[in-house]
Amino acid sequence: MKKMFLASCLLAASVFAAPSAEDVKAATEKPAVEAKAAVTKAKAVTAKKKAKVEKAKEDAAKAATDAKAAAVAAPEAAKAEATAAVEAKAAEAKAAAEPIIPAIAPEAPKAETAPVAEVKAPEAPVAVTPVPAPVVEKVPVAEPAPVTEPAPTVEIPAEAPAEVAAAEPASTTSRKKKKMIENAVFTVNEIDFDINADFELEAGKVFWTTEDDDNSDNLEKWSGEANFAILAETKDFKGKLALAFYPGDLKTDNANHNTGSVEDYFSIDEAWAQQSYGRFSFKLGRWDNTDKNGDYFGGYIDGYKNGFLSTQDPENQFEFGFVANANMDVSLSFISKATHLNKGDLRLAFNFHELPSLELFDIQLAYRSNIFDKVHDSDVDIFHNASLKVRAPIIPDFLTVFGEVALMDMSNDLVAPLTGGIEMNFKTVDRVILEAEFVHDRYKNGYYEGTPKHVKDVLGALYLEKALTDRFSLSAGFHSYGATRDFMLSGNLIGRIN
């Protein structure tokens, strides 16, 4: 009886202690439901991130397309802005894509927990280990690398101005050479050619006061000429051939303005070639050395000669040039006009520009002598001329002051002519020059022409120049007539054909 009672107690205890089927089902399905919910949530997050990445990619691609169009049609500034826009879009896409990897990684193990819906609850967490495989497939979608492909096409032209700017200072390391030809007519083998053709008519009337008007002419000066020149120029070479043609019936050949030969004739005023190599240059041919600050007076180093639009005569020369630095250049010339080369001159000139503390002044020191005459004739007299010229633009493009002093024939009767003046530029008149000259005891030293009754030591001249059109220009002067007390009004009209 006692044994049966104990057996009944054990049976009842086992029945009440055993879990029911509903409890087992609830215990096993709860983890599966949670896992499924986690998977659903992970998929929703992934889809949302993917949509955001796709939108960023589309925006970046659109910005890249706009950048390409801007690079073709827009100027350099628009291209730079397009480049900045592309880079900004690429940065946004990259920033949007980077959070996807850490967001998916922790939730991924819950994505494949559906097979855990078995009765055995402890096996549910074990089933999440194979889930990371599909996550790796999502990573390439977020790569923004293709968005940056158009960037090189936009940036390459933007670098070109930098290269040009870097090369610019190299051209300013030395003094710039003045171009002889501004607008070439044609170019052959990198040589620029130009053609100049013009004609001149000159007239002059003397206002007689103290001298005798022996001829009673309407005009004391009436002449004309036609000029033709061919110019050639490269970076290191210059050349010129200039001819002057004179109608014989308009030619006057001396100070008394007597009419010359009625036959037409021409003269070779210039025929030279100049080659440069670095700081050195040499020039060979025929040209005149007219070098005046004003119009009427000056240029004493090559001989005394004054007059309205006066120039020195052309001479055969061989010149060496040397540029010492940005402030000084030197020219050395061997000159001869004699047949058989029996006579010759030496000419030396130093030109100074922008000297320290004298930046305002252009200065020239020059010397000339007929020293080579001694080679053929040891008894010949040697003369020595020296001059100093100064020019200073007091008010740039408006007022310039100039002066020159010379020592003429220093080995014999020394004469020191002195000239000075001002040059002004206006809008109505291109140039106005007012100048004067002083030669002590001019009559005694013979610095005059003809046989005047009166000779003045101080002479003056007023010169005006005006471009009437792009083809015609007029020059006029009111100046001393020779070295007398009388004055003369002169005019020169130039007509350009080409």
Short mmCIF file of C-alpha atoms in Angstrom, two decimals:
data_model
loop_
_atom_site.label_atom_id
_atom_site.label_comp_id
_atom_site.label_asym_id
_atom_site.label_seq_id
_atom_site.Cartn_x
_atom_site.Cartn_y
_atom_site.Cartn_z
CA MET A 1 0.00 0.00 0.00
CA LYS A 2 2.79 2.33 0.87
CA LYS A 3 4.60 1.46 -2.39
CA MET A 4 1.52 2.23 -4.48
CA PHE A 5 1.16 5.65 -2.80
CA LEU A 6 4.78 6.56 -3.57
CA ALA A 7 4.36 5.49 -7.20
CA SER A 8 1.25 7.68 -7.60
CA CYS A 9 3.11 10.73 -6.22
CA LEU A 10 6.03 10.27 -8.63
CA LEU A 11 3.64 9.91 -11.58
CA ALA A 12 1.74 13.06 -10.65
CA ALA A 13 4.97 15.01 -10.22
CA SER A 14 6.27 13.96 -13.65
CA VAL A 15 3.01 14.96 -15.33
CA PHE A 16 2.92 18.47 -13.78
CA ALA A 17 6.66 19.05 -14.33
CA ALA A 18 6.64 18.25 -18.07
CA PRO A 19 6.17 21.39 -20.38
CA SER A 20 3.09 21.58 -22.51
CA ALA A 21 3.18 21.51 -26.33
CA GLU A 22 2.06 25.16 -26.55
CA ASP A 23 4.85 26.23 -24.24
CA VAL A 24 7.38 24.38 -26.37
CA LYS A 25 5.98 25.90 -29.57
CA ALA A 26 6.02 29.39 -28.12
CA ALA A 27 9.54 28.92 -26.88
CA THR A 28 10.79 27.76 -30.27
CA GLU A 29 8.89 30.21 -32.53
CA LYS A 30 9.78 33.40 -30.59
CA PRO A 31 13.43 33.55 -31.72
CA ALA A 32 12.41 32.79 -35.30
CA VAL A 33 9.88 35.65 -35.32
CA GLU A 34 12.45 38.05 -33.94
CA ALA A 35 14.99 36.95 -36.50
CA LYS A 36 12.47 37.38 -39.33
CA ALA A 37 11.62 40.89 -38.11
CA ALA A 38 15.30 41.75 -38.00
CA VAL A 39 15.75 40.52 -41.58
CA THR A 40 12.78 42.59 -42.75
CA LYS A 41 14.19 45.68 -41.04
CA ALA A 42 17.66 45.09 -42.55
CA LYS A 43 16.19 44.77 -46.03
CA ALA A 44 14.23 48.00 -45.60
CA VAL A 45 17.34 49.88 -44.44
CA THR A 46 19.37 48.42 -47.29
CA ALA A 47 16.75 49.40 -49.88
CA LYS A 48 16.60 52.93 -48.48
CA LYS A 49 20.38 53.34 -48.57
CA LYS A 50 20.52 51.87 -52.07
CA ALA A 51 17.91 54.36 -53.30
CA LYS A 52 19.92 57.20 -51.76
CA VAL A 53 23.11 55.97 -53.45
CA GLU A 54 21.37 55.64 -56.81
CA LYS A 55 20.03 59.18 -56.51
CA ALA A 56 23.47 60.53 -55.59
CA LYS A 57 24.98 58.65 -58.51
CA GLU A 58 22.40 60.07 -60.92
CA ASP A 59 23.04 63.60 -59.60
CA ALA A 60 26.79 63.15 -59.95
CA ALA A 61 26.41 61.75 -63.48
CA LYS A 62 24.19 64.70 -64.43
CA ALA A 63 26.73 67.13 -62.97
CA ALA A 64 29.49 65.40 -64.93
CA THR A 65 27.47 65.75 -68.16
CA ASP A 66 26.89 69.43 -67.46
CA ALA A 67 30.59 69.84 -66.73
CA LYS A 68 31.53 68.32 -70.10
CA ALA A 69 29.17 70.69 -71.92
CA ALA A 70 30.54 73.65 -69.99
CA ALA A 71 34.12 72.59 -70.78
CA VAL A 72 33.37 72.73 -74.52
CA ALA A 73 31.34 75.93 -74.71
CA ALA A 74 32.21 78.01 -71.68
CA PRO A 75 35.37 80.07 -71.08
CA GLU A 76 38.10 79.06 -68.70
CA ALA A 77 36.29 80.46 -65.64
CA ALA A 78 33.15 78.36 -66.37
CA LYS A 79 35.30 75.25 -66.78
CA ALA A 80 36.84 75.81 -63.38
CA GLU A 81 33.36 76.12 -61.83
CA ALA A 82 32.24 72.92 -63.55
CA THR A 83 35.25 71.11 -62.16
CA ALA A 84 34.40 72.29 -58.65
CA ALA A 85 30.79 71.13 -59.12
CA VAL A 86 31.89 67.65 -60.25
CA GLU A 87 34.24 67.29 -57.31
CA ALA A 88 31.51 68.42 -54.88
CA LYS A 89 29.01 65.91 -56.28
CA ALA A 90 31.60 63.15 -56.12
CA ALA A 91 32.33 64.02 -52.49
CA GLU A 92 28.60 63.91 -51.66
CA ALA A 93 28.20 60.54 -53.34
CA LYS A 94 31.18 59.17 -51.50
CA ALA A 95 29.92 60.53 -48.17
CA ALA A 96 26.50 58.97 -48.77
CA ALA A 97 27.98 55.62 -49.74
CA GLU A 98 30.41 55.19 -46.87
CA PRO A 99 27.77 54.65 -44.07
CA ILE A 100 26.21 51.70 -45.92
CA ILE A 101 28.90 49.20 -45.03
CA PRO A 102 28.83 49.67 -41.25
CA ALA A 103 25.00 49.91 -41.27
CA ILE A 104 24.49 46.57 -43.01
CA ALA A 105 27.29 44.66 -41.32
CA PRO A 106 25.85 44.41 -37.79
CA GLU A 107 22.32 43.62 -39.03
CA ALA A 108 23.36 41.11 -41.66
CA PRO A 109 23.59 38.08 -39.33
CA LYS A 110 19.83 38.40 -38.72
CA ALA A 111 19.00 38.41 -42.42
CA GLU A 112 18.95 34.61 -42.95
CA THR A 113 17.40 33.39 -39.65
CA ALA A 114 14.26 32.07 -41.37
CA PRO A 115 15.46 28.40 -41.42
CA VAL A 116 15.53 28.52 -37.57
CA ALA A 117 11.77 27.85 -37.45
CA GLU A 118 12.39 24.34 -36.12
CA VAL A 119 11.44 23.02 -32.74
CA LYS A 120 15.02 23.12 -31.52
CA ALA A 121 15.39 26.59 -30.10
CA PRO A 122 19.12 26.44 -29.26
CA GLU A 123 20.04 26.06 -32.94
CA ALA A 124 18.54 29.44 -33.96
CA PRO A 125 21.60 31.61 -33.33
CA VAL A 126 23.88 29.13 -35.06
CA ALA A 127 22.07 29.54 -38.37
CA VAL A 128 23.14 33.23 -38.85
CA THR A 129 26.77 32.47 -39.67
CA PRO A 130 26.40 32.01 -43.49
CA VAL A 131 24.57 35.36 -43.94
CA PRO A 132 27.56 37.76 -44.74
CA ALA A 133 27.88 36.42 -48.29
CA PRO A 134 25.08 38.53 -49.86
CA VAL A 135 26.30 41.65 -48.04
CA VAL A 136 29.54 41.73 -50.04
CA GLU A 137 27.54 42.03 -53.24
CA LYS A 138 26.09 45.37 -52.10
CA VAL A 139 29.47 47.10 -51.68
CA PRO A 140 30.38 47.78 -55.39
CA VAL A 141 27.05 49.52 -55.92
CA ALA A 142 28.06 52.43 -53.71
CA GLU A 143 31.44 53.11 -55.42
CA PRO A 144 31.49 56.74 -56.67
CA ALA A 145 34.67 56.28 -58.71
CA PRO A 146 33.00 56.56 -62.16
CA VAL A 147 31.69 60.01 -61.21
CA THR A 148 35.19 61.51 -61.22
CA GLU A 149 36.01 60.40 -64.79
CA PRO A 150 35.11 63.74 -66.48
CA ALA A 151 37.34 65.68 -64.10
CA PRO A 152 40.52 65.38 -66.24
CA THR A 153 38.76 66.78 -69.29
CA VAL A 154 37.85 69.91 -67.37
CA GLU A 155 41.15 70.41 -65.58
CA ILE A 156 43.54 69.97 -68.50
CA PRO A 157 42.73 73.27 -70.27
CA ALA A 158 42.70 75.08 -66.94
CA GLU A 159 46.43 74.36 -66.57
CA ALA A 160 47.36 76.11 -69.81
CA PRO A 161 47.18 79.71 -68.48
CA ALA A 162 49.48 78.73 -65.64
CA GLU A 163 52.09 77.59 -68.14
CA VAL A 164 51.80 80.82 -70.09
CA ALA A 165 52.09 82.89 -66.94
CA ALA A 166 55.16 80.95 -65.92
CA ALA A 167 56.82 81.61 -69.27
CA GLU A 168 56.00 85.34 -69.34
CA PRO A 169 58.76 86.69 -67.05
CA ALA A 170 61.45 85.14 -69.26
CA SER A 171 60.81 87.74 -71.96
CA THR A 172 61.49 90.61 -69.55
CA THR A 173 64.98 89.54 -68.52
CA SER A 174 66.58 91.81 -71.10
CA ARG A 175 65.72 95.06 -72.89
CA LYS A 176 63.07 94.54 -75.51
CA LYS A 177 64.21 95.18 -79.06
CA LYS A 178 62.18 97.69 -81.03
CA LYS A 179 60.39 96.14 -83.96
CA MET A 180 60.94 97.78 -87.31
CA ILE A 181 57.89 96.11 -88.91
CA GLU A 182 54.61 96.28 -87.02
CA ASN A 183 52.28 94.86 -89.68
CA ALA A 184 54.00 92.67 -92.24
CA VAL A 185 52.65 92.65 -95.80
CA PHE A 186 53.70 89.03 -96.22
CA THR A 187 55.93 86.43 -94.56
CA VAL A 188 58.30 83.98 -96.26
CA ASN A 189 60.30 81.39 -94.31
CA GLU A 190 59.56 83.20 -91.03
CA ILE A 191 60.84 86.50 -92.48
CA ASP A 192 58.40 89.42 -92.26
CA PHE A 193 58.36 91.78 -95.23
CA ASP A 194 56.89 95.24 -95.53
CA ILE A 195 56.72 97.78 -98.33
CA ASN A 196 56.69 101.53 -97.79
CA ALA A 197 55.77 103.90 -100.60
CA ASP A 198 55.08 107.61 -100.24
CA PHE A 199 55.66 110.97 -101.84
CA GLU A 200 56.63 114.38 -100.43
CA LEU A 201 55.99 117.94 -101.46
CA GLU A 202 57.91 120.71 -99.68
CA ALA A 203 57.46 124.44 -99.94
CA GLY A 204 59.07 127.41 -98.23
CA LYS A 205 58.60 131.19 -98.22
CA VAL A 206 61.07 133.69 -96.76
CA PHE A 207 59.87 136.86 -95.03
CA TRP A 208 62.56 139.25 -96.15
CA THR A 209 63.51 142.00 -93.72
CA THR A 210 67.28 142.53 -93.73
CA GLU A 211 68.52 140.43 -96.64
CA ASP A 212 68.06 141.21 -100.33
CA ASP A 213 65.47 139.27 -102.31
CA ASP A 214 67.40 139.01 -105.53
CA ASN A 215 65.08 136.60 -107.37
CA SER A 216 61.64 137.73 -106.11
CA ASP A 217 60.36 134.15 -106.35
CA ASN A 218 56.90 133.16 -105.26
CA LEU A 219 58.42 130.38 -103.19
CA GLU A 220 62.06 130.12 -102.23
CA LYS A 221 61.62 126.38 -101.72
CA TRP A 222 59.56 124.09 -103.95
CA SER A 223 60.59 120.48 -104.35
CA GLY A 224 59.23 116.95 -104.36
CA GLU A 225 60.31 113.36 -104.20
CA ALA A 226 58.92 109.82 -104.18
CA ASN A 227 60.21 107.22 -101.74
CA PHE A 228 60.09 103.47 -102.00
CA ALA A 229 61.42 101.03 -99.39
CA ILE A 230 61.42 97.29 -98.78
CA LEU A 231 61.95 96.07 -95.22
CA ALA A 232 62.69 92.58 -93.90
CA GLU A 233 62.80 91.44 -90.29
CA THR A 234 63.10 88.32 -88.16
CA LYS A 235 63.88 87.86 -84.49
CA ASP A 236 67.63 88.41 -85.03
CA PHE A 237 67.79 90.09 -88.45
CA LYS A 238 66.77 93.39 -90.03
CA GLY A 239 67.28 94.70 -93.52
CA LYS A 240 66.17 97.68 -95.59
CA LEU A 241 66.46 98.98 -99.13
CA ALA A 242 65.20 102.55 -99.63
CA LEU A 243 65.26 104.57 -102.84
CA ALA A 244 64.35 108.22 -103.39
CA PHE A 245 63.21 109.44 -106.82
CA TYR A 246 63.43 113.13 -107.70
CA PRO A 247 61.73 114.91 -110.57
CA GLY A 248 64.34 117.18 -112.12
CA ASP A 249 62.03 120.15 -112.59
CA LEU A 250 61.34 120.29 -108.84
CA LYS A 251 64.89 119.82 -107.62
CA THR A 252 66.81 122.57 -105.85
CA ASP A 253 70.42 121.76 -105.14
CA ASN A 254 72.00 124.57 -103.14
CA ALA A 255 71.40 127.22 -100.51
CA ASN A 256 70.37 129.78 -103.13
CA HIS A 257 67.63 127.42 -104.32
CA ASN A 258 68.71 127.50 -107.95
CA THR A 259 66.91 124.99 -110.14
CA GLY A 260 69.05 121.99 -110.95
CA SER A 261 69.03 119.52 -113.81
CA VAL A 262 65.70 118.88 -115.47
CA GLU A 263 66.46 115.17 -115.73
CA ASP A 264 64.83 112.85 -113.23
CA TYR A 265 67.19 110.91 -111.03
CA PHE A 266 67.18 108.66 -107.98
CA SER A 267 69.43 108.04 -105.00
CA ILE A 268 70.04 105.03 -102.75
CA ASP A 269 69.34 106.45 -99.33
CA GLU A 270 69.47 103.16 -97.45
CA ALA A 271 70.71 99.67 -98.24
CA TRP A 272 71.76 97.69 -95.18
CA ALA A 273 71.47 94.45 -93.27
CA GLN A 274 71.79 93.96 -89.50
CA GLN A 275 72.37 90.66 -87.73
CA SER A 276 72.05 90.19 -83.98
CA TYR A 277 73.38 87.40 -81.80
CA GLY A 278 72.70 87.72 -78.10
CA ARG A 279 74.31 90.92 -76.86
CA PHE A 280 76.26 91.46 -80.10
CA SER A 281 75.19 92.79 -83.49
CA PHE A 282 76.75 94.00 -86.69
CA LYS A 283 75.33 96.15 -89.45
CA LEU A 284 76.73 96.58 -92.94
CA GLY A 285 75.61 98.82 -95.78
CA ARG A 286 74.61 102.41 -96.46
CA TRP A 287 72.51 104.75 -94.32
CA ASP A 288 72.60 108.22 -92.76
CA ASN A 289 73.45 108.94 -89.13
CA THR A 290 70.89 111.69 -88.55
CA ASP A 291 70.32 111.66 -84.80
CA LYS A 292 68.62 114.79 -83.47
CA ASN A 293 66.53 115.47 -80.42
CA GLY A 294 64.59 118.16 -82.26
CA ASP A 295 64.02 118.94 -85.93
CA TYR A 296 66.08 121.93 -86.94
CA PHE A 297 69.28 121.84 -84.86
CA GLY A 298 71.58 119.20 -83.39
CA GLY A 299 73.23 115.97 -84.42
CA TYR A 300 76.64 117.65 -84.30
CA ILE A 301 78.72 114.49 -83.98
CA ASP A 302 78.34 113.78 -87.71
CA GLY A 303 78.96 117.36 -88.82
CA TYR A 304 77.16 120.66 -88.51
CA LYS A 305 73.93 120.81 -90.49
CA ASN A 306 70.71 122.63 -89.66
CA GLY A 307 67.47 123.22 -91.51
CA PHE A 308 63.81 122.25 -91.72
CA LEU A 309 63.59 118.42 -91.79
CA SER A 310 67.32 118.37 -92.47
CA THR A 311 69.22 115.05 -92.55
CA GLN A 312 72.81 113.99 -92.93
CA ASP A 313 73.97 112.50 -96.23
CA PRO A 314 74.01 108.67 -96.54
CA GLU A 315 77.38 107.03 -95.85
CA ASN A 316 78.86 103.58 -96.37
CA GLN A 317 79.38 102.00 -92.97
CA PHE A 318 80.28 98.89 -91.03
CA GLU A 319 78.93 99.01 -87.47
CA PHE A 320 79.48 96.76 -84.46
CA GLY A 321 76.97 96.89 -81.62
CA PHE A 322 77.18 95.60 -78.06
CA VAL A 323 74.53 95.68 -75.31
CA ALA A 324 76.46 95.78 -72.04
CA ASN A 325 73.41 95.65 -69.79
CA ALA A 326 69.90 97.03 -69.49
CA ASN A 327 71.32 100.53 -68.98
CA MET A 328 74.00 100.85 -71.66
CA ASP A 329 74.70 99.91 -75.28
CA VAL A 330 77.68 100.76 -77.46
CA SER A 331 78.10 101.16 -81.23
CA LEU A 332 81.41 101.34 -83.10
CA SER A 333 81.36 102.31 -86.80
CA PHE A 334 83.87 102.46 -89.62
CA ILE A 335 82.66 104.98 -92.22
CA SER A 336 83.89 105.93 -95.66
CA LYS A 337 82.51 107.77 -98.69
CA ALA A 338 85.80 107.95 -100.58
CA THR A 339 86.61 106.12 -103.76
CA HIS A 340 89.27 103.43 -103.40
CA LEU A 341 88.69 103.65 -99.62
CA ASN A 342 91.38 106.30 -99.27
CA LYS A 343 89.54 108.08 -96.48
CA GLY A 344 87.58 106.90 -93.49
CA ASP A 345 86.10 107.91 -90.15
CA LEU A 346 85.75 106.23 -86.78
CA ARG A 347 82.49 106.79 -84.91
CA LEU A 348 81.88 105.64 -81.32
CA ALA A 349 78.65 106.17 -79.36
CA PHE A 350 77.60 105.22 -75.82
CA ASN A 351 73.87 105.26 -75.06
CA PHE A 352 72.66 105.19 -71.46
CA HIS A 353 69.11 104.42 -70.33
CA GLU A 354 67.53 104.53 -66.86
CA LEU A 355 70.77 104.92 -64.95
CA PRO A 356 70.50 104.69 -61.15
CA SER A 357 69.38 108.07 -59.79
CA LEU A 358 69.04 109.26 -63.42
CA GLU A 359 66.15 107.08 -64.54
CA LEU A 360 64.42 110.03 -66.17
CA PHE A 361 67.26 110.78 -68.61
CA ASP A 362 68.38 109.24 -71.89
CA ILE A 363 72.02 110.17 -72.39
CA GLN A 364 74.41 109.76 -75.32
CA LEU A 365 78.15 110.33 -75.42
CA ALA A 366 79.64 110.22 -78.93
CA TYR A 367 82.96 110.71 -80.66
CA ARG A 368 83.95 110.87 -84.34
CA SER A 369 87.25 111.42 -86.11
CA ASN A 370 88.68 111.04 -89.63
CA ILE A 371 91.59 109.08 -88.21
CA PHE A 372 91.77 106.63 -91.15
CA ASP A 373 92.65 109.44 -93.53
CA LYS A 374 96.18 109.15 -92.17
CA VAL A 375 96.59 105.74 -93.75
CA HIS A 376 96.59 107.18 -97.26
CA ASP A 377 97.85 110.69 -96.57
CA SER A 378 100.03 111.29 -93.53
CA ASP A 379 99.83 115.08 -93.93
CA VAL A 380 96.06 115.32 -93.74
CA ASP A 381 94.46 117.26 -90.88
CA ILE A 382 92.62 115.17 -88.34
CA PHE A 383 89.48 116.55 -86.73
CA HIS A 384 87.88 115.32 -83.52
CA ASN A 385 84.22 115.85 -82.66
CA ALA A 386 82.57 114.97 -79.36
CA SER A 387 79.00 115.50 -78.21
CA LEU A 388 76.73 115.03 -75.23
CA LYS A 389 72.97 114.65 -75.73
CA VAL A 390 70.34 114.51 -73.00
CA ARG A 391 66.62 113.88 -73.27
CA ALA A 392 64.14 113.79 -70.37
CA PRO A 393 60.35 113.25 -70.52
CA ILE A 394 59.27 115.57 -67.71
CA ILE A 395 55.59 114.74 -68.21
CA PRO A 396 55.26 111.42 -70.04
CA ASP A 397 53.45 111.65 -73.37
CA PHE A 398 53.15 115.42 -73.04
CA LEU A 399 56.32 117.38 -72.24
CA THR A 400 59.92 116.44 -73.02
CA VAL A 401 63.00 118.57 -72.49
CA PHE A 402 66.19 118.00 -74.49
CA GLY A 403 69.60 119.51 -75.02
CA GLU A 404 72.91 118.91 -76.78
CA VAL A 405 76.38 120.38 -76.55
CA ALA A 406 79.33 119.52 -78.78
CA LEU A 407 83.02 120.19 -79.19
CA MET A 408 83.69 120.60 -82.92
CA ASP A 409 87.12 120.33 -84.48
CA MET A 410 88.90 120.12 -81.15
CA SER A 411 92.36 119.86 -82.73
CA ASN A 412 92.04 123.18 -84.57
CA ASP A 413 89.63 126.06 -83.88
CA LEU A 414 87.43 124.68 -81.16
CA VAL A 415 83.73 125.51 -81.55
CA ALA A 416 81.06 124.52 -79.07
CA PRO A 417 77.52 124.72 -80.47
CA LEU A 418 74.75 124.43 -77.92
CA THR A 419 71.11 123.62 -78.59
CA GLY A 420 68.08 122.98 -76.41
CA GLY A 421 64.32 122.86 -76.58
CA ILE A 422 61.05 121.32 -75.56
CA GLU A 423 58.72 118.90 -77.30
CA MET A 424 54.99 118.81 -76.54
CA ASN A 425 52.30 116.37 -77.62
CA PHE A 426 48.65 117.33 -77.96
CA LYS A 427 45.48 115.70 -79.20
CA THR A 428 44.92 118.38 -81.82
CA VAL A 429 48.58 118.59 -82.92
CA ASP A 430 50.73 115.47 -82.74
CA ARG A 431 54.03 117.22 -82.03
CA VAL A 432 55.16 120.77 -81.28
CA ILE A 433 58.90 121.46 -80.99
CA LEU A 434 60.36 124.76 -79.86
CA GLU A 435 64.16 124.89 -80.04
CA ALA A 436 67.08 127.30 -80.22
CA GLU A 437 70.81 127.17 -80.99
CA PHE A 438 73.77 129.22 -79.85
CA VAL A 439 77.18 129.31 -81.54
CA HIS A 440 79.66 131.79 -80.16
CA ASP A 441 81.03 134.08 -82.89
CA ARG A 442 79.19 132.19 -85.62
CA TYR A 443 80.39 134.47 -88.39
CA LYS A 444 84.07 134.11 -87.46
CA ASN A 445 83.86 130.33 -87.19
CA GLY A 446 81.99 130.01 -90.50
CA TYR A 447 78.88 128.24 -89.23
CA TYR A 448 76.55 129.68 -91.90
CA GLU A 449 75.78 129.25 -95.59
CA GLY A 450 75.80 131.64 -98.50
CA THR A 451 76.85 135.27 -98.28
CA PRO A 452 74.45 136.90 -95.84
CA LYS A 453 74.71 140.49 -94.72
CA HIS A 454 73.97 139.69 -91.11
CA VAL A 455 74.80 136.55 -89.13
CA LYS A 456 73.21 135.81 -85.77
CA ASP A 457 74.73 133.76 -82.99
CA VAL A 458 71.32 132.69 -81.69
CA LEU A 459 68.84 131.01 -84.03
CA GLY A 460 65.37 129.66 -83.32
CA ALA A 461 62.78 127.34 -84.82
CA LEU A 462 59.17 126.26 -84.22
CA TYR A 463 58.04 122.93 -85.65
CA LEU A 464 54.55 121.39 -85.82
CA GLU A 465 53.44 117.98 -87.03
CA LYS A 466 49.89 116.76 -87.61
CA ALA A 467 48.45 113.60 -89.13
CA LEU A 468 45.57 114.77 -91.32
CA THR A 469 44.33 111.26 -92.13
CA ASP A 470 45.82 107.77 -92.01
CA ARG A 471 47.35 108.52 -95.42
CA PHE A 472 48.39 112.18 -95.24
CA SER A 473 50.45 114.11 -92.69
CA LEU A 474 51.57 117.72 -92.62
CA SER A 475 54.67 119.27 -91.07
CA ALA A 476 55.20 122.99 -90.77
CA GLY A 477 57.96 125.17 -89.40
CA PHE A 478 58.63 128.82 -88.71
CA HIS A 479 62.37 129.26 -88.30
CA SER A 480 65.43 131.40 -88.94
CA TYR A 481 66.37 131.66 -92.58
CA GLY A 482 69.89 130.27 -92.64
CA ALA A 483 71.88 132.21 -90.03
CA THR A 484 70.33 135.57 -90.86
CA ARG A 485 67.85 137.77 -89.08
CA ASP A 486 65.10 136.84 -91.53
CA PHE A 487 62.56 134.08 -91.00
CA MET A 488 61.07 131.44 -93.24
CA LEU A 489 57.80 129.51 -93.22
CA SER A 490 58.17 125.92 -94.43
CA GLY A 491 55.72 123.12 -95.01
CA ASN A 492 56.02 119.46 -95.94
CA LEU A 493 53.14 117.22 -97.05
CA ILE A 494 53.55 113.44 -97.08
CA GLY A 495 51.13 111.13 -98.85
CA ARG A 496 51.37 107.42 -98.13
CA ILE A 497 50.48 105.07 -100.95
CA ASN A 498 50.51 101.72 -99.16
#
